[in-house]
GROMACS .gro file of C-alpha atoms in nm:
model
  430
    1MET     CA    1   0.030   0.023  -0.008
    2ARG     CA    2   0.305   0.246   0.094
    3PHE     CA    3   0.450   0.165  -0.226
    4VAL     CA    4   0.113   0.254  -0.418
    5ILE     CA    5   0.106   0.581  -0.261
    6SER     CA    6   0.437   0.659  -0.309
    7ALA     CA    7   0.410   0.567  -0.686
    8LEU     CA    8   0.094   0.810  -0.740
    9PHE     CA    9   0.313   1.070  -0.577
   10LEU     CA   10   0.571   1.082  -0.759
   11PHE     CA   11   0.387   1.047  -1.074
   12VAL     CA   12   0.198   1.363  -0.940
   13VAL     CA   13   0.528   1.529  -0.912
   14ALA     CA   14   0.659   1.435  -1.204
   15ALA     CA   15   0.355   1.567  -1.435
   16ALA     CA   16   0.431   1.916  -1.260
   17TYR     CA   17   0.763   1.917  -1.389
   18ASP     CA   18   0.819   2.109  -1.732
   19PRO     CA   19   1.108   1.988  -1.967
   20LEU     CA   20   1.058   2.287  -2.165
   21ASP     CA   21   1.035   2.536  -1.851
   22PRO     CA   22   1.215   2.335  -1.567
   23ASN     CA   23   1.211   2.631  -1.330
   24GLY     CA   24   0.931   2.766  -1.390
   25ASN     CA   25   0.676   2.860  -1.121
   26LEU     CA   26   0.432   3.108  -0.997
   27THR     CA   27   0.608   3.252  -0.650
   28ILE     CA   28   0.402   3.433  -0.403
   29LYS     CA   29   0.584   3.681  -0.143
   30TRP     CA   30   0.438   3.796   0.158
   31ASP     CA   31   0.630   4.086   0.304
   32ILE     CA   32   0.532   4.219   0.634
   33VAL     CA   33   0.561   4.578   0.605
   34SER     CA   34   0.418   4.745   0.955
   35TRP     CA   35   0.270   4.647   1.294
   36THR     CA   36  -0.083   4.741   1.399
   37PRO     CA   37  -0.229   4.725   1.750
   38ASP     CA   38  -0.383   4.353   1.667
   39GLY     CA   39  -0.176   4.218   1.388
   40TYR     CA   40   0.022   4.386   1.081
   41VAL     CA   41  -0.025   4.551   0.748
   42ALA     CA   42   0.133   4.351   0.452
   43VAL     CA   43   0.189   4.343   0.043
   44VAL     CA   44   0.137   4.018  -0.153
   45THR     CA   45   0.322   4.021  -0.426
   46MET     CA   46   0.261   3.730  -0.725
   47ASN     CA   47   0.527   3.669  -0.999
   48ASN     CA   48   0.444   3.462  -1.269
   49PHE     CA   49   0.841   3.299  -1.348
   50GLN     CA   50   0.718   3.049  -1.611
   51MET     CA   51   0.862   3.123  -1.961
   52TYR     CA   52   0.536   3.096  -2.176
   53ARG     CA   53   0.245   3.024  -1.950
   54HIS     CA   54  -0.003   3.280  -1.899
   55ILE     CA   55  -0.291   3.336  -1.648
   56MET     CA   56  -0.532   3.461  -1.886
   57SER     CA   57  -0.871   3.588  -1.822
   58PRO     CA   58  -1.096   3.537  -1.606
   59GLY     CA   59  -0.791   3.587  -1.408
   60TRP     CA   60  -0.626   3.408  -1.056
   61THR     CA   61  -0.806   3.321  -0.741
   62LEU     CA   62  -0.604   3.290  -0.423
   63GLY     CA   63  -0.680   3.087  -0.138
   64TRP     CA   64  -0.563   2.998   0.179
   65THR     CA   65  -0.637   2.899   0.541
   66TRP     CA   66  -0.593   3.106   0.859
   67ALA     CA   67  -0.365   2.949   1.143
   68LYS     CA   68  -0.532   3.108   1.404
   69LYS     CA   69  -0.853   3.338   1.378
   70GLU     CA   70  -0.738   3.624   1.186
   71VAL     CA   71  -0.945   3.867   0.996
   72ILE     CA   72  -0.891   4.074   0.709
   73TRP     CA   73  -0.960   4.417   0.802
   74SER     CA   74  -0.912   4.614   0.483
   75MET     CA   75  -0.737   4.522   0.139
   76ASN     CA   76  -0.613   4.743  -0.183
   77GLY     CA   77  -0.594   4.628  -0.490
   78ALA     CA   78  -0.769   4.316  -0.452
   79GLN     CA   79  -1.072   4.184  -0.273
   80THR     CA   80  -1.227   3.838  -0.084
   81THR     CA   81  -1.500   3.698  -0.315
   82GLU     CA   82  -1.696   3.674   0.034
   83GLN     CA   83  -1.714   3.857   0.369
   84GLY     CA   84  -1.810   3.573   0.586
   85ASP     CA   85  -1.997   3.595   0.953
   86CYS     CA   86  -1.870   3.929   1.121
   87SER     CA   87  -2.161   3.927   1.342
   88GLN     CA   88  -1.903   3.941   1.651
   89PHE     CA   89  -1.744   4.289   1.592
   90LYS     CA   90  -1.914   4.596   1.681
   91GLY     CA   91  -1.832   4.926   1.520
   92ASN     CA   92  -1.556   4.873   1.257
   93VAL     CA   93  -1.664   4.556   1.047
   94PRO     CA   94  -1.359   4.357   0.878
   95HIS     CA   95  -1.306   4.332   0.511
   96CYS     CA   96  -1.346   3.934   0.570
   97CYS     CA   97  -1.372   3.729   0.872
   98LYS     CA   98  -1.353   3.348   0.691
   99LYS     CA   99  -1.107   3.119   0.800
  100THR     CA  100  -1.046   3.026   0.446
  101PRO     CA  101  -1.069   3.351   0.228
  102THR     CA  102  -1.051   3.365  -0.160
  103VAL     CA  103  -0.904   3.653  -0.310
  104VAL     CA  104  -0.926   3.787  -0.648
  105ASP     CA  105  -0.768   4.084  -0.852
  106LEU     CA  106  -0.964   4.418  -0.895
  107LEU     CA  107  -1.084   4.510  -1.287
  108PRO     CA  108  -0.928   4.808  -1.471
  109GLY     CA  109  -1.059   5.130  -1.376
  110VAL     CA  110  -1.146   5.106  -0.993
  111PRO     CA  111  -1.119   5.420  -0.789
  112TYR     CA  112  -0.771   5.535  -0.732
  113ASN     CA  113  -0.807   5.513  -0.317
  114GLN     CA  114  -0.887   5.112  -0.397
  115GLN     CA  115  -0.553   5.066  -0.620
  116TYR     CA  116  -0.247   4.922  -0.556
  117SER     CA  117   0.091   4.914  -0.761
  118ASN     CA  118   0.077   4.619  -1.002
  119CYS     CA  119  -0.282   4.562  -0.920
  120CYS     CA  120  -0.591   4.566  -1.109
  121LYS     CA  121  -0.570   4.367  -1.449
  122GLY     CA  122  -0.867   4.137  -1.371
  123GLY     CA  123  -0.595   3.885  -1.245
  124VAL     CA  124  -0.453   3.846  -1.582
  125LEU     CA  125  -0.088   3.767  -1.569
  126PRO     CA  126   0.125   3.731  -1.873
  127ALA     CA  127   0.431   3.477  -1.875
  128TRP     CA  128   0.755   3.628  -1.732
  129GLY     CA  129   0.924   3.503  -2.085
  130ILE     CA  130   0.736   3.707  -2.281
  131ASP     CA  131   0.645   4.023  -2.088
  132PRO     CA  132   0.852   4.003  -1.772
  133GLN     CA  133   0.746   4.370  -1.671
  134SER     CA  134   0.350   4.271  -1.686
  135ALA     CA  135   0.449   3.948  -1.520
  136VAL     CA  136   0.331   4.067  -1.187
  137SER     CA  137   0.042   4.134  -0.961
  138ALA     CA  138   0.009   4.294  -0.579
  139PHE     CA  139  -0.210   4.406  -0.345
  140GLN     CA  140  -0.194   4.514   0.009
  141ILE     CA  141  -0.383   4.331   0.300
  142SER     CA  142  -0.431   4.461   0.690
  143VAL     CA  143  -0.455   4.141   0.887
  144GLY     CA  144  -0.596   4.168   1.281
  145MET     CA  145  -0.599   3.924   1.541
  146ALA     CA  146  -0.286   3.808   1.415
  147GLY     CA  147  -0.003   3.851   1.661
  148THR     CA  148   0.227   4.157   1.635
  149SER     CA  149   0.598   4.053   1.649
  150ASN     CA  150   0.765   3.797   1.426
  151LYS     CA  151   0.721   3.509   1.704
  152THR     CA  152   0.380   3.591   1.779
  153VAL     CA  153   0.294   3.589   1.364
  154LYS     CA  154   0.180   3.226   1.204
  155LEU     CA  155   0.205   3.167   0.875
  156PRO     CA  156  -0.095   3.090   0.683
  157LYS     CA  157  -0.153   2.750   0.517
  158ASN     CA  158  -0.313   2.526   0.232
  159PHE     CA  159  -0.222   2.791   0.018
  160THR     CA  160  -0.469   2.767  -0.357
  161LEU     CA  161  -0.445   2.868  -0.674
  162LEU     CA  162  -0.654   2.895  -0.981
  163GLY     CA  163  -0.509   3.017  -1.284
  164PRO     CA  164  -0.798   3.058  -1.391
  165GLY     CA  165  -0.914   2.662  -1.373
  166PRO     CA  166  -0.714   2.387  -1.161
  167GLY     CA  167  -0.314   2.258  -1.251
  168TYR     CA  168  -0.133   2.479  -1.006
  169THR     CA  169  -0.035   2.308  -0.674
  170CYS     CA  170   0.134   2.544  -0.386
  171GLY     CA  171   0.381   2.406  -0.126
  172PRO     CA  172   0.385   2.527   0.193
  173ALA     CA  173   0.480   2.904   0.339
  174LYS     CA  174   0.864   2.930   0.433
  175VAL     CA  175   0.979   3.224   0.589
  176VAL     CA  176   1.294   3.378   0.396
  177PRO     CA  177   1.515   3.674   0.459
  178SER     CA  178   1.342   3.995   0.456
  179THR     CA  179   1.275   4.196   0.148
  180THR     CA  180   1.441   4.517   0.057
  181PHE     CA  181   1.282   4.812  -0.068
  182LEU     CA  182   1.428   5.152  -0.226
  183THR     CA  183   1.248   5.508  -0.191
  184GLN     CA  184   1.157   5.618  -0.522
  185ASP     CA  185   1.486   5.874  -0.493
  186ARG     CA  186   1.681   5.553  -0.467
  187ARG     CA  187   1.898   5.671  -0.186
  188ARG     CA  188   1.742   5.497   0.124
  189LYS     CA  189   1.691   5.097   0.160
  190THR     CA  190   1.410   4.993   0.357
  191GLN     CA  191   1.347   4.637   0.484
  192ALA     CA  192   1.043   4.407   0.563
  193LEU     CA  193   0.955   4.327   0.899
  194MET     CA  194   0.899   3.942   0.814
  195THR     CA  195   0.887   3.802   0.447
  196TRP     CA  196   0.781   3.447   0.369
  197ASN     CA  197   0.757   3.275   0.014
  198VAL     CA  198   0.488   3.016  -0.130
  199THR     CA  199   0.553   2.866  -0.465
  200CYS     CA  200   0.320   2.692  -0.676
  201THR     CA  201   0.406   2.480  -0.976
  202TYR     CA  202   0.168   2.386  -1.251
  203SER     CA  203   0.039   1.988  -1.384
  204GLN     CA  204  -0.153   1.995  -1.716
  205PHE     CA  205  -0.245   1.645  -1.560
  206LEU     CA  206  -0.424   1.779  -1.262
  207ALA     CA  207  -0.541   2.090  -1.484
  208ARG     CA  208  -0.785   1.854  -1.733
  209LYS     CA  209  -0.791   1.498  -1.823
  210ASN     CA  210  -0.764   1.536  -2.218
  211PRO     CA  211  -0.562   1.775  -2.412
  212SER     CA  212  -0.682   2.117  -2.529
  213CYS     CA  213  -0.494   2.131  -2.839
  214CYS     CA  214  -0.383   1.915  -3.136
  215VAL     CA  215  -0.148   1.919  -3.437
  216SER     CA  216  -0.181   1.885  -3.810
  217PHE     CA  217   0.106   1.883  -4.076
  218SER     CA  218   0.104   1.885  -4.412
  219SER     CA  219   0.378   1.980  -4.689
  220PHE     CA  220   0.496   2.116  -5.049
  221TYR     CA  221   0.616   1.742  -5.107
  222ASN     CA  222   0.318   1.567  -5.059
  223GLU     CA  223  -0.047   1.639  -5.123
  224THR     CA  224  -0.175   1.458  -4.826
  225ILE     CA  225  -0.286   1.609  -4.515
  226THR     CA  226  -0.231   1.451  -4.156
  227PRO     CA  227  -0.465   1.591  -3.949
  228CYS     CA  228  -0.506   1.621  -3.561
  229PRO     CA  229  -0.615   1.249  -3.432
  230THR     CA  230  -1.003   1.156  -3.434
  231CYS     CA  231  -1.130   1.302  -3.074
  232ALA     CA  232  -0.810   1.429  -2.979
  233CYS     CA  233  -0.925   1.645  -2.683
  234GLY     CA  234  -1.207   1.384  -2.596
  235CYS     CA  235  -1.573   1.405  -2.792
  236GLN     CA  236  -1.739   1.489  -2.462
  237ASN     CA  237  -1.878   1.834  -2.610
  238LYS     CA  238  -1.957   1.610  -2.914
  239ASN     CA  239  -2.335   1.636  -2.849
  240SER     CA  240  -2.313   2.011  -2.790
  241CYS     CA  241  -2.063   2.154  -3.062
  242VAL     CA  242  -2.220   2.377  -3.328
  243LYS     CA  243  -2.177   2.341  -3.721
  244SER     CA  244  -1.957   2.641  -3.874
  245GLY     CA  245  -2.247   2.758  -4.091
  246SER     CA  246  -2.539   2.708  -3.871
  247LYS     CA  247  -2.783   2.998  -3.847
  248VAL     CA  248  -2.764   3.001  -3.461
  249LEU     CA  249  -2.408   3.191  -3.462
  250LYS     CA  250  -2.585   3.509  -3.543
  251ARG     CA  251  -2.796   3.523  -3.255
  252ALA     CA  252  -2.686   3.847  -3.041
  253GLY     CA  253  -2.462   3.715  -2.719
  254PHE     CA  254  -2.409   3.369  -2.876
  255ASN     CA  255  -2.005   3.445  -2.824
  256THR     CA  256  -2.075   3.552  -2.453
  257PRO     CA  257  -1.838   3.378  -2.213
  258ARG     CA  258  -1.976   3.186  -1.950
  259LYS     CA  259  -1.860   3.214  -1.577
  260ASP     CA  260  -1.771   2.876  -1.570
  261ASN     CA  261  -1.564   2.914  -1.866
  262THR     CA  262  -1.753   2.617  -2.052
  263PRO     CA  263  -1.653   2.596  -2.418
  264LEU     CA  264  -1.856   2.611  -2.704
  265LEU     CA  265  -1.737   2.427  -3.019
  266GLN     CA  266  -1.714   2.450  -3.363
  267CYS     CA  267  -1.790   2.055  -3.493
  268THR     CA  268  -1.490   1.886  -3.587
  269HIS     CA  269  -1.364   1.528  -3.582
  270HIS     CA  270  -1.076   1.620  -3.349
  271MET     CA  271  -1.306   1.827  -3.094
  272CYS     CA  272  -1.024   2.046  -2.990
  273PRO     CA  273  -1.053   2.419  -2.883
  274VAL     CA  274  -0.756   2.488  -3.052
  275ARG     CA  275  -0.550   2.361  -3.351
  276VAL     CA  276  -0.175   2.429  -3.470
  277HIS     CA  277  -0.115   2.355  -3.805
  278TRP     CA  278   0.266   2.313  -3.928
  279HIS     CA  279   0.337   2.292  -4.302
  280VAL     CA  280   0.658   2.228  -4.453
  281LYS     CA  281   0.643   2.492  -4.758
  282VAL     CA  282   0.978   2.538  -4.963
  283ASN     CA  283   1.308   2.370  -4.975
  284TYR     CA  284   1.566   2.610  -5.057
  285LYS     CA  285   1.956   2.535  -5.116
  286GLU     CA  286   2.019   2.696  -4.753
  287TYR     CA  287   1.708   2.770  -4.618
  288TRP     CA  288   1.356   2.598  -4.576
  289ARG     CA  289   1.019   2.777  -4.488
  290VAL     CA  290   0.737   2.661  -4.282
  291LYS     CA  291   0.410   2.827  -4.212
  292VAL     CA  292   0.231   2.797  -3.889
  293SER     CA  293  -0.132   2.840  -3.834
  294ILE     CA  294  -0.305   2.889  -3.475
  295ILE     CA  295  -0.686   2.795  -3.550
  296ASN     CA  296  -0.961   2.892  -3.281
  297PHE     CA  297  -1.258   2.674  -3.273
  298ASN     CA  298  -1.419   2.774  -2.952
  299TYR     CA  299  -1.705   3.022  -3.004
  300ARG     CA  300  -1.665   3.165  -2.672
  301MET     CA  301  -1.302   3.227  -2.608
  302ASN     CA  302  -1.068   3.529  -2.721
  303TYR     CA  303  -0.699   3.420  -2.615
  304THR     CA  304  -0.617   3.796  -2.507
  305LEU     CA  305  -0.258   3.652  -2.475
  306TRP     CA  306  -0.127   3.325  -2.657
  307SER     CA  307   0.186   3.162  -2.670
  308LEU     CA  308   0.302   2.849  -2.867
  309ALA     CA  309   0.643   2.657  -2.769
  310VAL     CA  310   0.806   2.434  -3.003
  311GLN     CA  311   1.066   2.189  -3.007
  312HIS     CA  312   1.243   2.113  -3.324
  313PRO     CA  313   1.634   2.047  -3.397
  314ASN     CA  314   1.660   2.328  -3.647
  315LEU     CA  315   1.519   2.609  -3.405
  316ASN     CA  316   1.875   2.656  -3.335
  317ASP     CA  317   1.935   2.847  -3.657
  318VAL     CA  318   1.588   3.081  -3.726
  319THR     CA  319   1.689   3.307  -3.964
  320GLN     CA  320   1.350   3.503  -3.966
  321VAL     CA  321   1.000   3.495  -3.832
  322PHE     CA  322   0.751   3.696  -4.034
  323SER     CA  323   0.415   3.784  -3.830
  324PHE     CA  324   0.493   3.663  -3.498
  325ASP     CA  325   0.715   3.746  -3.216
  326TYR     CA  326   1.004   3.486  -3.145
  327LYS     CA  327   1.257   3.393  -2.852
  328PRO     CA  328   1.474   3.091  -2.826
  329LEU     CA  329   1.425   2.879  -2.504
  330VAL     CA  330   1.712   2.751  -2.337
  331PRO     CA  331   1.627   2.525  -2.062
  332TYR     CA  332   1.936   2.337  -2.078
  333GLU     CA  333   2.273   2.563  -2.194
  334SER     CA  334   2.385   2.307  -2.412
  335ILE     CA  335   2.081   2.247  -2.614
  336ASN     CA  336   1.897   2.512  -2.810
  337ASP     CA  337   1.605   2.320  -2.999
  338THR     CA  338   1.310   2.508  -2.846
  339GLY     CA  339   1.163   2.840  -2.916
  340MET     CA  340   0.849   2.997  -2.851
  341PHE     CA  341   0.612   3.220  -3.091
  342TYR     CA  342   0.393   3.485  -3.008
  343GLY     CA  343   0.177   3.763  -3.107
  344MET     CA  344   0.293   4.110  -3.213
  345LYS     CA  345   0.149   4.361  -2.985
  346PHE     CA  346  -0.143   4.553  -3.092
  347TYR     CA  347  -0.111   4.338  -3.401
  348ASN     CA  348  -0.190   3.966  -3.386
  349ASP     CA  349  -0.167   3.921  -3.004
  350LEU     CA  350  -0.561   3.893  -3.002
  351LEU     CA  351  -0.668   3.520  -3.146
  352MET     CA  352  -1.035   3.576  -3.169
  353GLU     CA  353  -1.317   3.303  -3.113
  354ALA     CA  354  -1.421   3.048  -3.368
  355GLY     CA  355  -1.501   3.228  -3.694
  356PRO     CA  356  -1.361   3.350  -4.030
  357PHE     CA  357  -1.109   3.571  -3.812
  358GLY     CA  358  -1.039   3.301  -3.558
  359ASN     CA  359  -0.652   3.209  -3.630
  360VAL     CA  360  -0.299   3.387  -3.686
  361GLN     CA  361  -0.045   3.251  -3.868
  362SER     CA  362   0.322   3.323  -3.974
  363GLU     CA  363   0.594   3.172  -4.163
  364VAL     CA  364   0.944   3.065  -4.075
  365LEU     CA  365   1.246   3.064  -4.231
  366LEU     CA  366   1.534   2.868  -4.135
  367ARG     CA  367   1.901   2.789  -4.239
  368LYS     CA  368   1.978   2.439  -4.288
  369ASP     CA  369   2.252   2.252  -4.145
  370LYS     CA  370   2.353   2.000  -4.424
  371ASP     CA  371   2.486   1.737  -4.201
  372THR     CA  372   2.156   1.748  -3.988
  373PHE     CA  373   1.863   1.855  -4.280
  374THR     CA  374   1.663   1.631  -4.408
  375LEU     CA  375   1.291   1.590  -4.517
  376LYS     CA  376   1.272   1.214  -4.474
  377GLN     CA  377   1.112   1.036  -4.201
  378GLY     CA  378   0.945   1.326  -4.022
  379TRP     CA  379   1.264   1.501  -3.959
  380ALA     CA  380   1.078   1.846  -4.067
  381PHE     CA  381   0.776   1.849  -3.806
  382PRO     CA  382   0.840   1.958  -3.443
  383ARG     CA  383   0.887   1.680  -3.149
  384LYS     CA  384   0.644   1.856  -2.908
  385VAL     CA  385   0.419   2.162  -2.959
  386TYR     CA  386   0.267   2.354  -2.641
  387PHE     CA  387  -0.038   2.616  -2.669
  388ASN     CA  388  -0.061   2.820  -2.365
  389GLY     CA  389   0.164   2.620  -2.219
  390ASP     CA  390  -0.037   2.277  -2.242
  391GLU     CA  391   0.089   2.013  -2.441
  392CYS     CA  392  -0.081   1.948  -2.756
  393MET     CA  393  -0.166   1.611  -2.923
  394LEU     CA  394   0.072   1.509  -3.214
  395PRO     CA  395  -0.057   1.268  -3.501
  396PRO     CA  396   0.082   0.924  -3.512
  397PRO     CA  397   0.405   0.930  -3.687
  398ASP     CA  398   0.345   0.674  -3.938
  399THR     CA  399   0.050   0.960  -4.062
  400TYR     CA  400   0.344   1.215  -4.151
  401PRO     CA  401   0.388   1.337  -4.495
  402PHE     CA  402   0.613   1.154  -4.664
  403LEU     CA  403   0.849   1.176  -4.982
  404PRO     CA  404   0.743   1.023  -5.314
  405ASN     CA  405   0.951   0.746  -5.372
  406SER     CA  406   1.070   0.941  -5.728
  407ALA     CA  407   1.160   1.236  -5.511
  408PRO     CA  408   1.543   1.400  -5.459
  409HIS     CA  409   1.590   1.374  -5.106
  410GLN     CA  410   1.760   1.720  -5.048
  411GLN     CA  411   1.679   1.927  -5.300
  412LEU     CA  412   1.295   1.972  -5.347
  413PHE     CA  413   1.275   2.304  -5.488
  414SER     CA  414   0.980   2.523  -5.517
  415GLY     CA  415   0.811   2.384  -5.868
  416LEU     CA  416   0.533   2.208  -5.658
  417THR     CA  417   0.488   2.549  -5.463
  418ALA     CA  418   0.152   2.638  -5.665
  419ILE     CA  419   0.030   2.277  -5.537
  420ALA     CA  420   0.141   2.366  -5.186
  421ALA     CA  421  -0.026   2.702  -5.157
  422MET     CA  422  -0.353   2.552  -5.251
  423VAL     CA  423  -0.325   2.259  -5.026
  424PHE     CA  424  -0.244   2.483  -4.742
  425LEU     CA  425  -0.536   2.713  -4.831
  426LEU     CA  426  -0.753   2.396  -4.770
  427VAL     CA  427  -0.590   2.335  -4.471
  428THR     CA  428  -0.648   2.711  -4.295
  429VAL     CA  429  -0.994   2.720  -4.424
  430TRP     CA  430  -1.090   2.340  -4.297
   0.00000   0.00000   0.00000
């Protein structure tokens, strides 16, 4: 019995490890900045140290369990979703009296006296690897009935984080060296009275039982398109999907998201919210070109921030990315075979809901290494693909587009480009 429990624990821990972002985590830092007559005032800061996994709308939800009988007198930059039973208090009533408070970020545009630095973004938290300046969220909290010294304050327990759904597991709070702050004129340092950290890691295994995206392939040298596997993301939504030409799509409010983020998918054989298509477009003498398309099949979801992480051996020599931003990921310094693509700000960083505008695409030009480059045995296709931090399901290797028997292995020039363009047009629309 002990062996079974240990095996399950190791499986869950292993699932939380991301080989493309081994050091990625979300860290919650709790700094006590002043004492009050019955407790303290603290600044709580959340840093998203993940390279390509955002926390999207409707944003993060943070929870914990108080160690004693603490209450929250007031908050700036965030709020609890429930006040709880505060009937024992006369006069001043606390902001929250629950033993297990649930905290959410404030929305943009709240009154200035309710704001705090790095707050009020609706809980949206970009990935550190893509937008490090925005990958932080913070709020101020005044805690009562908590003790008024380092020896009497007890650390909260059982931290939970939704981002916005399940998937994150948080470790215990640990006291760390006190944070140092610089004054605005940068001439004086102040120090937190006490600091503790909580580290949360993401596991796709805990987030959902099925993948949330799939990958399809095509190439200029083969007229066959390798589709996503059937029911790649599960077929639980098969009975509630909507056909692309249905009249119901014209109803007012049809695209309005629901509070529980229930998807409304376009009917497809793969039943995935997102499909990534990798098309080997042209083979030049010293370069080769790929077209990458991301198609959204969810009528209720706009991906305001999206990211695509790809593992392929030739990403060590990317020459140009035409319509996406690109950044190499080097989790292991000696290996450079992984990169992340994301939208250009104010241009294509928004992936619209399913429909004629629900796609983004770019071409990638790569320089050949003549010692390794080949179009045989699926080498030109990626090894792993992640959309918004979740691994996508790839087709079986034996279905990849293969070279015609009569075609030269290394020099397939663009005489077939017209056919490739027609094939990919069909793929993009399909």
